[in-house]
JSON list of C-alpha atoms in Angstrom, two decimals:
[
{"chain": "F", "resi": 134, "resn": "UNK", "atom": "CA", "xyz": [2.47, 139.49, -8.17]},
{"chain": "F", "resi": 135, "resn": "UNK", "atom": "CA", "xyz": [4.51, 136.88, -9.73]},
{"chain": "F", "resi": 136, "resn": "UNK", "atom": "CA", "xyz": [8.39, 136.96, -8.79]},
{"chain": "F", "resi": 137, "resn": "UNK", "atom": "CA", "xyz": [11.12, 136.06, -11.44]},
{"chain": "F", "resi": 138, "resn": "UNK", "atom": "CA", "xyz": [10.63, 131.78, -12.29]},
{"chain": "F", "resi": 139, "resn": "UNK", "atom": "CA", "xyz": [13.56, 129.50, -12.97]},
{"chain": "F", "resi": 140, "resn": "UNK", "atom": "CA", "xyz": [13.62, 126.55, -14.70]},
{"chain": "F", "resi": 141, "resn": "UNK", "atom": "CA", "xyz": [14.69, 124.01, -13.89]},
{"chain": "F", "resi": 142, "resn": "UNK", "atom": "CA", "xyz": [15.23, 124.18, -10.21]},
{"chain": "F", "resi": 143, "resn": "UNK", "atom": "CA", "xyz": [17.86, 121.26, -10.42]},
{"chain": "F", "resi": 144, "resn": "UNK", "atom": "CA", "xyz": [19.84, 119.63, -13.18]},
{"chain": "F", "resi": 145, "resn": "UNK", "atom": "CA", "xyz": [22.22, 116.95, -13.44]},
{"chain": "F", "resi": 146, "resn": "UNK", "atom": "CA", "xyz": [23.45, 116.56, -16.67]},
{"chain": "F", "resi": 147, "resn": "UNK", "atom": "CA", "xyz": [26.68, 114.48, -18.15]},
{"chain": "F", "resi": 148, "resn": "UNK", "atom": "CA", "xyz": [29.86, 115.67, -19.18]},
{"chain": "F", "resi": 149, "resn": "UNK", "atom": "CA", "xyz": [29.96, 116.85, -23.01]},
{"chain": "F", "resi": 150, "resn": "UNK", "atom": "CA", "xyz": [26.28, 117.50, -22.99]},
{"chain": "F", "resi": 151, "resn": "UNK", "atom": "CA", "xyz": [24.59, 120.79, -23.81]},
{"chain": "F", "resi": 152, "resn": "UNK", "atom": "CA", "xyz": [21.95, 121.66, -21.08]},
{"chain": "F", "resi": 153, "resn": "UNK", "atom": "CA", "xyz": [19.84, 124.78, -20.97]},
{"chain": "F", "resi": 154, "resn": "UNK", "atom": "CA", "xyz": [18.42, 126.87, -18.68]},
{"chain": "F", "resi": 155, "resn": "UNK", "atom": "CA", "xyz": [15.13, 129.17, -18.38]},
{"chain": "F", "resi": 156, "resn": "UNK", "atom": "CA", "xyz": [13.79, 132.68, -16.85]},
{"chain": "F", "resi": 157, "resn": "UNK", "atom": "CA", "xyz": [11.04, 133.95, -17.05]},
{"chain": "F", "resi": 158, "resn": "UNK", "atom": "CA", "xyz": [11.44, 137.77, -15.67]},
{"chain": "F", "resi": 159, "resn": "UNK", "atom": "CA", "xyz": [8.87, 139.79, -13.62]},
{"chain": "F", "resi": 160, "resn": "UNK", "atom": "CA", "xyz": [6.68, 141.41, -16.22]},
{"chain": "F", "resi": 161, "resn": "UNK", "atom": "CA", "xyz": [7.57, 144.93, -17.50]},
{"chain": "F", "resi": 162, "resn": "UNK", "atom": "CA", "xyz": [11.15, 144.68, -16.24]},
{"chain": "F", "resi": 163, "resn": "UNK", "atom": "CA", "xyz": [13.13, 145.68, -19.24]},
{"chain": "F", "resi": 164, "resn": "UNK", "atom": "CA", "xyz": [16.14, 144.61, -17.92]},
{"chain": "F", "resi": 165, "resn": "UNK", "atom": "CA", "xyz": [17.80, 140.79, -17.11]},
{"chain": "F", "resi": 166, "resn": "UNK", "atom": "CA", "xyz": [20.72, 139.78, -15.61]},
{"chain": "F", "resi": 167, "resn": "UNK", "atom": "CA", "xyz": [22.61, 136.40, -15.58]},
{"chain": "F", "resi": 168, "resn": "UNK", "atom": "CA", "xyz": [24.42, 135.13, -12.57]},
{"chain": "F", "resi": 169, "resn": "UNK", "atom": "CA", "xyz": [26.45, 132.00, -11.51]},
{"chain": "F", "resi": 170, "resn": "UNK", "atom": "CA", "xyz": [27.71, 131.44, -7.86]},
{"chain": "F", "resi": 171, "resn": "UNK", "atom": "CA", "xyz": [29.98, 128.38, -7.12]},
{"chain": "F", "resi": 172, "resn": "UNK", "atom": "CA", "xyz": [30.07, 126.65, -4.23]},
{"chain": "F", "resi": 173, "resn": "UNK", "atom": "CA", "xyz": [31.62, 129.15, -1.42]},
{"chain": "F", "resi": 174, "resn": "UNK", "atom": "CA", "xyz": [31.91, 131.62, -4.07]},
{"chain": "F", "resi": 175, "resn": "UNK", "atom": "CA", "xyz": [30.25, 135.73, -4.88]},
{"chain": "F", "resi": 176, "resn": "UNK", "atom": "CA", "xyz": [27.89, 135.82, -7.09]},
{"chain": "F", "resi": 177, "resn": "UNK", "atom": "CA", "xyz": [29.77, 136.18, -10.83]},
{"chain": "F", "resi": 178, "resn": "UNK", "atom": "CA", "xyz": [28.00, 138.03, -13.38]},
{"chain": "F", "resi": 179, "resn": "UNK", "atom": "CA", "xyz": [27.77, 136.83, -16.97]},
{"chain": "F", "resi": 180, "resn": "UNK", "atom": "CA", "xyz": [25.32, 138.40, -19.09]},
{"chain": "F", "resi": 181, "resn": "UNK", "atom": "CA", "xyz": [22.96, 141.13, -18.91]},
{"chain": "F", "resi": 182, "resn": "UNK", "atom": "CA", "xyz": [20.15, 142.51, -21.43]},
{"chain": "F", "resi": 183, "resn": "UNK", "atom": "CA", "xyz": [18.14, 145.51, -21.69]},
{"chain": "F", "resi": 184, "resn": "UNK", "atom": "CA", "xyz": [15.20, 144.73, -23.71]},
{"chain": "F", "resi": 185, "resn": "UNK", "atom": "CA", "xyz": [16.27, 141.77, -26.04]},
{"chain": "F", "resi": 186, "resn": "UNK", "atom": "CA", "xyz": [20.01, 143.42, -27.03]},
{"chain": "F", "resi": 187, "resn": "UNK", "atom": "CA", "xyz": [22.94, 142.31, -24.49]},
{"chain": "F", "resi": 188, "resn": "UNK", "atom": "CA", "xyz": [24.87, 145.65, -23.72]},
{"chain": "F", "resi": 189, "resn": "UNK", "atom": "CA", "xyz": [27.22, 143.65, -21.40]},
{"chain": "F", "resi": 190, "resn": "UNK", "atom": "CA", "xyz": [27.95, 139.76, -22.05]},
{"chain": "F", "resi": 191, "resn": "UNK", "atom": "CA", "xyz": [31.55, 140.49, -20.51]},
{"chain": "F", "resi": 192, "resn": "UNK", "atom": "CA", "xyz": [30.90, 137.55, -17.92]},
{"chain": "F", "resi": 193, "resn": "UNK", "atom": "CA", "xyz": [30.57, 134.90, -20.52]},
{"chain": "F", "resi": 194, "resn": "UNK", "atom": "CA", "xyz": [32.93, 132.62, -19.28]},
{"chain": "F", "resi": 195, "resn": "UNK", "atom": "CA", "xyz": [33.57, 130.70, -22.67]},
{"chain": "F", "resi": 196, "resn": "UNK", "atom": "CA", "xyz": [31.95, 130.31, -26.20]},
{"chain": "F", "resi": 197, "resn": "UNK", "atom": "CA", "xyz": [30.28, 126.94, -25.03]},
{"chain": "F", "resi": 198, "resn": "UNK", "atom": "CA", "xyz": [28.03, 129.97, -23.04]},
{"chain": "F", "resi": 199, "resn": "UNK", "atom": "CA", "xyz": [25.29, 131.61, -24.93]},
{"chain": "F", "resi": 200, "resn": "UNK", "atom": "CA", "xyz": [22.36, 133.57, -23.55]},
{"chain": "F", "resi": 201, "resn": "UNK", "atom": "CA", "xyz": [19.02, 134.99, -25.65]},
{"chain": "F", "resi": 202, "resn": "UNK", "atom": "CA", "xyz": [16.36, 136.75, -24.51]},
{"chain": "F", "resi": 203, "resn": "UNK", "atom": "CA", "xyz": [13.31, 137.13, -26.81]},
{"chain": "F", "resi": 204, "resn": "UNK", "atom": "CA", "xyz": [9.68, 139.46, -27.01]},
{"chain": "F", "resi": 205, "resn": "UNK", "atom": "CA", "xyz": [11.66, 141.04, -23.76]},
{"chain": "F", "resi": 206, "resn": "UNK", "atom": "CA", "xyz": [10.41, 138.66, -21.61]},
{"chain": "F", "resi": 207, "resn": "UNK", "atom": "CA", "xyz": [11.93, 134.74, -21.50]},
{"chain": "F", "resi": 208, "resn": "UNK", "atom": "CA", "xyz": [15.53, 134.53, -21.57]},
{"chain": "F", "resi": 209, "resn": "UNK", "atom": "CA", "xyz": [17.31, 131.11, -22.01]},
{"chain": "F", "resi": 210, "resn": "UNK", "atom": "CA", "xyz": [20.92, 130.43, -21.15]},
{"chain": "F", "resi": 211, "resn": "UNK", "atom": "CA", "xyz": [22.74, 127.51, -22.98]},
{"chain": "F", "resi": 212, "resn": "UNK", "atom": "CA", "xyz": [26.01, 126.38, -21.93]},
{"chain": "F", "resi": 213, "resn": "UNK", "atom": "CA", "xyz": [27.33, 123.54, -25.17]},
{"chain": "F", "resi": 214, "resn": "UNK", "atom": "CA", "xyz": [29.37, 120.44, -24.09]},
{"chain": "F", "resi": 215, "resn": "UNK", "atom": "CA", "xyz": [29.41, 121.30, -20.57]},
{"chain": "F", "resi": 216, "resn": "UNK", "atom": "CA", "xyz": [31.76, 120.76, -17.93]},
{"chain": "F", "resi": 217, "resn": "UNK", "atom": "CA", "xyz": [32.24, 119.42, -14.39]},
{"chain": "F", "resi": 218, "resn": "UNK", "atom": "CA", "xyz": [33.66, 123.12, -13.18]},
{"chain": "F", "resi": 219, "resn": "UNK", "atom": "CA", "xyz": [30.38, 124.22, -14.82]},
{"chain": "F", "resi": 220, "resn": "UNK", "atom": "CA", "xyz": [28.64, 122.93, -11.72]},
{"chain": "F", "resi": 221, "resn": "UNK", "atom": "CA", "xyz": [27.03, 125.92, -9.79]},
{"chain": "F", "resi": 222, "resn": "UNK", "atom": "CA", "xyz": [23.64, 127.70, -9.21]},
{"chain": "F", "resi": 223, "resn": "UNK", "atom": "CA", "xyz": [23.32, 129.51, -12.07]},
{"chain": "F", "resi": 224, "resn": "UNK", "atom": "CA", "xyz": [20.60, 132.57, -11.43]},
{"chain": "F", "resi": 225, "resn": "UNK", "atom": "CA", "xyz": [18.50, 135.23, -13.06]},
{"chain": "F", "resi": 226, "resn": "UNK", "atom": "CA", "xyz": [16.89, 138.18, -11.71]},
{"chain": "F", "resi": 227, "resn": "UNK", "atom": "CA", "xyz": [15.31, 141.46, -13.19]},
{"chain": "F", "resi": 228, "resn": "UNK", "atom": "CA", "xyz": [14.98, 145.47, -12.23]},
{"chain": "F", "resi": 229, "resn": "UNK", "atom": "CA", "xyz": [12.42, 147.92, -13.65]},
{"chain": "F", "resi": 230, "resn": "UNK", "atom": "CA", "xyz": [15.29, 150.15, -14.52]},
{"chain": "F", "resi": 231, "resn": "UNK", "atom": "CA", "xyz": [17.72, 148.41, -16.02]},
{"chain": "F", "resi": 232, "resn": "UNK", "atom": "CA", "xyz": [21.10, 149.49, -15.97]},
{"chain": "F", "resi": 233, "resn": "UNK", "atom": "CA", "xyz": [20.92, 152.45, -13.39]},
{"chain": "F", "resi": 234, "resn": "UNK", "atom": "CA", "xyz": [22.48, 152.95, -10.78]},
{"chain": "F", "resi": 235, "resn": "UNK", "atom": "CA", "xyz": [19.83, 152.91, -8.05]},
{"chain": "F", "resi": 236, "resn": "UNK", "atom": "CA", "xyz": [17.45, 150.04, -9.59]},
{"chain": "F", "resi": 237, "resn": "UNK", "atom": "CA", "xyz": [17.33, 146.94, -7.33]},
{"chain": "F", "resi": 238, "resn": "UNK", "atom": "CA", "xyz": [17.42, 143.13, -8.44]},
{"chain": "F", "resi": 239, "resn": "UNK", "atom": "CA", "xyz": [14.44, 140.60, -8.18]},
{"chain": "F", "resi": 240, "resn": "UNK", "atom": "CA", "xyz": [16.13, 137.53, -8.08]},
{"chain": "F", "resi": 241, "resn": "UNK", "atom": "CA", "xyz": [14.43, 133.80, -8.96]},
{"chain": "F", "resi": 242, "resn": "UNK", "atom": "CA", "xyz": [15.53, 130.76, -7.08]},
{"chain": "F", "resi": 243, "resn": "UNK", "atom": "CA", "xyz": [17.99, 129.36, -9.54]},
{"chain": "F", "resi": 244, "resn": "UNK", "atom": "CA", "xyz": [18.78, 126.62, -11.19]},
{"chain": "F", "resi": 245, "resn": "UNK", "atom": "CA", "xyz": [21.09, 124.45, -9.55]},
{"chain": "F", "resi": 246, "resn": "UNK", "atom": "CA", "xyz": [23.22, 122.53, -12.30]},
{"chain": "F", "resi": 247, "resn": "UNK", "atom": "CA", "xyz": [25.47, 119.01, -11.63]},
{"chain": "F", "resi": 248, "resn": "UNK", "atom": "CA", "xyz": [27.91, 118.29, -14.01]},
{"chain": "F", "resi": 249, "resn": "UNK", "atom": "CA", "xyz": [29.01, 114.38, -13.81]},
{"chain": "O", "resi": 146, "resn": "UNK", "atom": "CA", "xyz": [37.42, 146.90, -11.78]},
{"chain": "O", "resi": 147, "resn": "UNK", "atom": "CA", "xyz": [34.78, 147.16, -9.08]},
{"chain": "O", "resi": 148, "resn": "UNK", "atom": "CA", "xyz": [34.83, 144.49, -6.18]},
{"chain": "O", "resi": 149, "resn": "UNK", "atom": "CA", "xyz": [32.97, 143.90, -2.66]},
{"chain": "O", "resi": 150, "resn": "UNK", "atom": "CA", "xyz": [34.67, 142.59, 0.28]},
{"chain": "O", "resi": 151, "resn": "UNK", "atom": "CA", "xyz": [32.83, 140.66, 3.09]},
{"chain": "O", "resi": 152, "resn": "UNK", "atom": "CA", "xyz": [33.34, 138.90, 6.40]},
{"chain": "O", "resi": 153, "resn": "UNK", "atom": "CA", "xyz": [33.94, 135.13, 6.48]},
{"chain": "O", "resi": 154, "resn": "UNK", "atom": "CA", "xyz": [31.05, 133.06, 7.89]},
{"chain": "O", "resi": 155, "resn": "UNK", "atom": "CA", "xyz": [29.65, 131.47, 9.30]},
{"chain": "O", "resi": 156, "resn": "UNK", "atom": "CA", "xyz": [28.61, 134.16, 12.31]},
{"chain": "O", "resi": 157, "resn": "UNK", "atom": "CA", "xyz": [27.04, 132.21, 15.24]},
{"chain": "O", "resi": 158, "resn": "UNK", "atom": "CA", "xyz": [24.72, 134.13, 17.36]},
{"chain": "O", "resi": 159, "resn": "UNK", "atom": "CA", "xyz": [22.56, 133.35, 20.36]},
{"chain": "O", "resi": 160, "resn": "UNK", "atom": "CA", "xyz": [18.98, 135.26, 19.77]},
{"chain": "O", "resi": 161, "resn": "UNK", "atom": "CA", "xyz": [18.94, 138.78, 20.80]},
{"chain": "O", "resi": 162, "resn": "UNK", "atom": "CA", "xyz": [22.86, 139.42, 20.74]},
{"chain": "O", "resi": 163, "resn": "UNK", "atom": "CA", "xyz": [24.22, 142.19, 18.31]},
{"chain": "O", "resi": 164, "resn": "UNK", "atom": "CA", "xyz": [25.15, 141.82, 15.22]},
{"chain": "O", "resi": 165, "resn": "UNK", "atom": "CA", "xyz": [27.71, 143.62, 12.26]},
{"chain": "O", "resi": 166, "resn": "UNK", "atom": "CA", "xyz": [28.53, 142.17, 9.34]},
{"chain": "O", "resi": 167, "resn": "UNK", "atom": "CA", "xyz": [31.98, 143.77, 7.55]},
{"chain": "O", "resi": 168, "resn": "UNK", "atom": "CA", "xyz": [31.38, 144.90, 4.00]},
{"chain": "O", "resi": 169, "resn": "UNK", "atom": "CA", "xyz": [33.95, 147.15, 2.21]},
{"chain": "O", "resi": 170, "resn": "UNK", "atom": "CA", "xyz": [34.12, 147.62, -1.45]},
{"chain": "O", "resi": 171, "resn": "UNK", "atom": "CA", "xyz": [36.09, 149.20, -4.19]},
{"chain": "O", "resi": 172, "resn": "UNK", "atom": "CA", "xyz": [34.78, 150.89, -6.87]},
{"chain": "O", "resi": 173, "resn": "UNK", "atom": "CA", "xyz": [35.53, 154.04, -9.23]},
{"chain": "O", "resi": 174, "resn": "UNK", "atom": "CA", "xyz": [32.75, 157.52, -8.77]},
{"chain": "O", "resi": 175, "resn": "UNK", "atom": "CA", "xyz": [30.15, 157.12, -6.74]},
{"chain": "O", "resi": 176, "resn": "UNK", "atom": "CA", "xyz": [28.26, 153.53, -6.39]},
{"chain": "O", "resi": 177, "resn": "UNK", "atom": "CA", "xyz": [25.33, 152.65, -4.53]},
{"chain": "O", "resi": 178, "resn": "UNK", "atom": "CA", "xyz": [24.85, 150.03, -2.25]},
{"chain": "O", "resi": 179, "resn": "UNK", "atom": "CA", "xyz": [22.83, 147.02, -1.42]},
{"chain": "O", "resi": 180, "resn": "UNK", "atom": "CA", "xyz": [22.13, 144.54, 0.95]},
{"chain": "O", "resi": 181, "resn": "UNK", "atom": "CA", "xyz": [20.31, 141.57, -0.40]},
{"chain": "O", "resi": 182, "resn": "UNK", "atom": "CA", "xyz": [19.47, 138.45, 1.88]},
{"chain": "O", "resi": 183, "resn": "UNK", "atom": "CA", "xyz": [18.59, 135.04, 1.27]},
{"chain": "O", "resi": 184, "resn": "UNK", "atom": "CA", "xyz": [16.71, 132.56, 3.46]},
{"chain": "O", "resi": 185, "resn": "UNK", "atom": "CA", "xyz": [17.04, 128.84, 3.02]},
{"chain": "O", "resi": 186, "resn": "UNK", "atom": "CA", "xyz": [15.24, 127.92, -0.04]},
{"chain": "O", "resi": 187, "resn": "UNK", "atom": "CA", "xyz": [14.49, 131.24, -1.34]},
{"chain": "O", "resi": 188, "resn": "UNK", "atom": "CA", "xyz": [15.90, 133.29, -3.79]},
{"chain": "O", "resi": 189, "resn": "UNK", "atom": "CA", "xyz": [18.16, 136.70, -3.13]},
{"chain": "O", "resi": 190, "resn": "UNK", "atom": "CA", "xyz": [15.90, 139.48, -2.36]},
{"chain": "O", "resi": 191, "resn": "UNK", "atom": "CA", "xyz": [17.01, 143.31, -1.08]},
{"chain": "O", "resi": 192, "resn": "UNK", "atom": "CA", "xyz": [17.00, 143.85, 2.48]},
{"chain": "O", "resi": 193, "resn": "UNK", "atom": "CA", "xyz": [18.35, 147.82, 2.16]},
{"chain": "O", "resi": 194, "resn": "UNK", "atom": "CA", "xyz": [20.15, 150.14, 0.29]},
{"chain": "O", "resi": 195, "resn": "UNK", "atom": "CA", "xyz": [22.26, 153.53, 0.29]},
{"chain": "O", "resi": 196, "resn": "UNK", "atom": "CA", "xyz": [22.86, 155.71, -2.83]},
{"chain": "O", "resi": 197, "resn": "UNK", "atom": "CA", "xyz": [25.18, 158.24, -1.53]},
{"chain": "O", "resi": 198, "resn": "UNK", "atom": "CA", "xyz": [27.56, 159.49, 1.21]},
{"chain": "O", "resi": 199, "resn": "UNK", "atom": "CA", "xyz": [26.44, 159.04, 4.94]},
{"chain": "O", "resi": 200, "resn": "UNK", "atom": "CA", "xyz": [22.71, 157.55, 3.78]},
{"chain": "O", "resi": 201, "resn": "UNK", "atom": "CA", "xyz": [21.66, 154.91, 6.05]},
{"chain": "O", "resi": 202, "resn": "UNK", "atom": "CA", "xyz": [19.82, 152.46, 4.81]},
{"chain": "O", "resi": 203, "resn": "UNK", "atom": "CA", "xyz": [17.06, 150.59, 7.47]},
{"chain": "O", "resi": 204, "resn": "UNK", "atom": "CA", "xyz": [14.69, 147.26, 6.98]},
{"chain": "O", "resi": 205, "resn": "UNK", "atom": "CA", "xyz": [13.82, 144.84, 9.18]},
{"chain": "O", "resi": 206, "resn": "UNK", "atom": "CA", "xyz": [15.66, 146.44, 12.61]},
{"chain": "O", "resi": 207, "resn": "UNK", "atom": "CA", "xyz": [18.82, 145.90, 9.96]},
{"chain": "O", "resi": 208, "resn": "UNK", "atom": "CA", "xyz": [20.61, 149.43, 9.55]},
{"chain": "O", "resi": 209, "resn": "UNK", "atom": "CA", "xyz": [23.61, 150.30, 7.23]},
{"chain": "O", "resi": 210, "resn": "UNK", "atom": "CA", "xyz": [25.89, 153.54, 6.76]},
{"chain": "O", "resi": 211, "resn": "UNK", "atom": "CA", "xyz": [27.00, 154.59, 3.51]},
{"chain": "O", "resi": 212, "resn": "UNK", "atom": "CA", "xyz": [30.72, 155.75, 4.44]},
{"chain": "O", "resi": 213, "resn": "UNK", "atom": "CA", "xyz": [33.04, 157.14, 1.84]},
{"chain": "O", "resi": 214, "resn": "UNK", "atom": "CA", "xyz": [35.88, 157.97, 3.70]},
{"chain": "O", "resi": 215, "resn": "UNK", "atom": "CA", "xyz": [36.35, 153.99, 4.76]},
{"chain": "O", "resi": 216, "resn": "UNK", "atom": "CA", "xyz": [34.31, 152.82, 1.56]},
{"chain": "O", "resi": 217, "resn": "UNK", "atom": "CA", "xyz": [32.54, 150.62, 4.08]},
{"chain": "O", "resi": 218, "resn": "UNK", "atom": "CA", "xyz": [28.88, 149.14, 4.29]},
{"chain": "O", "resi": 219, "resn": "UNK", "atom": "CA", "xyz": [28.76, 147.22, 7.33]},
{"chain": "O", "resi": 220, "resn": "UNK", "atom": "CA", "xyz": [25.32, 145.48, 7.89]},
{"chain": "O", "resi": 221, "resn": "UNK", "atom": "CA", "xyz": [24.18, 145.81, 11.81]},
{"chain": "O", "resi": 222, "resn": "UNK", "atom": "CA", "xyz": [21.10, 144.83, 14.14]},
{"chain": "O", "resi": 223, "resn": "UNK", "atom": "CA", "xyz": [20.73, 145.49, 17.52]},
{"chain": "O", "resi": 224, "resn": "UNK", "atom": "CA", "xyz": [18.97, 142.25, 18.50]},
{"chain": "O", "resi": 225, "resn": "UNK", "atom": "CA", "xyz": [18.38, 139.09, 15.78]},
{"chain": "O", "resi": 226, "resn": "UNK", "atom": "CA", "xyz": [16.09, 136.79, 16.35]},
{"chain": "O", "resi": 227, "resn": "UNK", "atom": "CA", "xyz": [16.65, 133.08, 15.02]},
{"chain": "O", "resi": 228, "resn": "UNK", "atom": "CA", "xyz": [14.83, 134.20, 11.79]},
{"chain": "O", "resi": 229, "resn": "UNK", "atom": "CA", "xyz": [17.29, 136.38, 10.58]},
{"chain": "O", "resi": 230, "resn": "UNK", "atom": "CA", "xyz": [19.21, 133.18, 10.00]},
{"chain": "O", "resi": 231, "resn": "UNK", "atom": "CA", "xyz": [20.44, 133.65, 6.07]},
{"chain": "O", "resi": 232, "resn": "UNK", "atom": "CA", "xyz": [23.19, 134.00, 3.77]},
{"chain": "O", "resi": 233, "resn": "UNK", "atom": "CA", "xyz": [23.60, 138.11, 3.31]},
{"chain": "O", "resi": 234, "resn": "UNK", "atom": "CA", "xyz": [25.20, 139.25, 0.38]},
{"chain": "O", "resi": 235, "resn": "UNK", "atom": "CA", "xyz": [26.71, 142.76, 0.02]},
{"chain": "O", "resi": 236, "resn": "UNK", "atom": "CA", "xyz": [26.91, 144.43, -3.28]},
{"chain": "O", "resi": 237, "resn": "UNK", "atom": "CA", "xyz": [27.50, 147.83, -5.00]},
{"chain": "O", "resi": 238, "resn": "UNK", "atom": "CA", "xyz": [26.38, 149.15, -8.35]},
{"chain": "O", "resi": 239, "resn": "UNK", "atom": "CA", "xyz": [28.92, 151.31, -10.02]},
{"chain": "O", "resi": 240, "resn": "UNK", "atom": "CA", "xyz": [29.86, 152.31, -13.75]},
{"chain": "O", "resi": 241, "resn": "UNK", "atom": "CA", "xyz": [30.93, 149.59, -15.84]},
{"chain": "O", "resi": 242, "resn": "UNK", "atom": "CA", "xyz": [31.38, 150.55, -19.44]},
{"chain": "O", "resi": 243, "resn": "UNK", "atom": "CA", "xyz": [28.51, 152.32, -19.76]},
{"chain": "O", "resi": 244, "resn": "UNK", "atom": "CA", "xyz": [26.07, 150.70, -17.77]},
{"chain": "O", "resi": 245, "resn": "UNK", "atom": "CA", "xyz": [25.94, 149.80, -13.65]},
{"chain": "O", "resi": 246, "resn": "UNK", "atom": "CA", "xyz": [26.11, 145.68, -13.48]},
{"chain": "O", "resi": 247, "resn": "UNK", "atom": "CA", "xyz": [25.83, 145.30, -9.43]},
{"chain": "O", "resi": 248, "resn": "UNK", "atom": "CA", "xyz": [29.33, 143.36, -8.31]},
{"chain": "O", "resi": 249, "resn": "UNK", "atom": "CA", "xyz": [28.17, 141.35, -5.46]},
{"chain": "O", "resi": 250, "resn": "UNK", "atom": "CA", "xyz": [30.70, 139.94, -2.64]},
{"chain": "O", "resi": 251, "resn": "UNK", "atom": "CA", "xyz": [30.55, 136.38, -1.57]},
{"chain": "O", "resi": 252, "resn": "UNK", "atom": "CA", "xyz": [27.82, 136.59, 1.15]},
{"chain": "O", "resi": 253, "resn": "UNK", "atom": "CA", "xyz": [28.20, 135.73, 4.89]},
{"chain": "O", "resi": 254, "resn": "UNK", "atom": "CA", "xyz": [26.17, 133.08, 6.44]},
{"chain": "O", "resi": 255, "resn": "UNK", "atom": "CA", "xyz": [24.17, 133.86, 9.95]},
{"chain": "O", "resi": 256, "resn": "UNK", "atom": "CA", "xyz": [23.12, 131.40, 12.34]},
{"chain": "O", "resi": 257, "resn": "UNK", "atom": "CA", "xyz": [21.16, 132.37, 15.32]},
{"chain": "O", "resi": 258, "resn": "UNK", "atom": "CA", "xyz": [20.25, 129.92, 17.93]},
{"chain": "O", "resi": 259, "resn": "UNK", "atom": "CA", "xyz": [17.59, 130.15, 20.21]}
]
């Protein structure tokens, strides 16, 4: 079946704009989870829904970051007036069982984001 | 808080030599943990995983023991092949105010020539 879908793959985007970013989740997985990983960096969590509420949006590095997620499917990740250390691959994957402590991630390909 | 620990890459193998990859972690109770690999152009997917003491988690020829007493998850094959060249990420998923959010570590990149 159809894996988690980013969009868009790449963007390059100038400094002080707002840019934002798309997932669309593997159907039926309840749960979302929103990821950015610098260059030579972990993965660094920032936001994670179950269903259309955000239990944890700890990660939010700033409030120029915002996440949604609506009908508990699509969630969209805006970051306002960004900036150059904003550049990364920002990514989104999804688990069945959202939350627990066994339940795997389905990750999408990311969206790969240039700040200039 | 809960971290993840992992070798610095890049590893450089020729094909059929052995490999381990170092993972330790730190983490309050009782995680469970993951492998997750990514090949070039592809997104992170699970490779194996261990939810308690002494499992061993197995994919792929890739095997990895759950041990508590060294809070260690090191990844190991007995022979790669040059496509097992990827980034492999180690990660845990333990309680984090309420919920489990898997901490990931910063992923170790393999190279295997032929």
């Amino acid at each position: 079946g159809a894996g988690v879908s980013q969009s868009p793959s790449n963007k390059v985007t100038e400094k002080g704009k707002d840019v934002e970013l798309r997932c669309d989740p593997i159907s039926g997985h309840t749960a979302l989870y929103w990821y950015r990983q610098r260059l030579g960096q972990g993965l660094e969590f920032l936001i994670y829904f179950q269903g259309n509420s955000a239990p944890d949006k700890s990660g939010l590095p700033s409030d120029r970051f915002s996440a949604e997620r609506t009908g508990e499917s699509v969630s969209t990740l805006t970051i306002q007036r960004t900036q150059q250390e904003d550049s990364a691959v920002y990514l989104c994957a999804s688990s069945s069982l959202g939350g627990q402590l066994n339940s795997p991630l389905h990750f999408g390909n990311g969206t790969r984001l240039t700040v200039t | 808080g809960n971290s993840v620990t992992q070798m610095e890459g890049p590893v450089t193998l020729s094909e059929e030599a052995f490999l381990t990859i170092n993972c330790t972690y730190t983490a309050t109770g009782y995680p469970s943990l993951f492998w997750y690999v990514q090949y070039p152009g592809e997104g992170l997917q699970l490779l194996l995983k261990a939810t308690k003491a002494d499992d061993k988690g197995s994919n792929k020829g890739f095997e990895a023991t759950y041990r508590k007493e060294t809070t260690s998850f090191h990844l190991e094959k007995g022979s790669v092949q040059v496509s097992d060249s990827a980034v492999y990420f180690c990660a845990l998923s333990g309680a984090s105010g309420g919920s489990y959010i898997p901490t990931f570590g910063r992923g170790t990149s393999l190279i295997v020539h032929p």
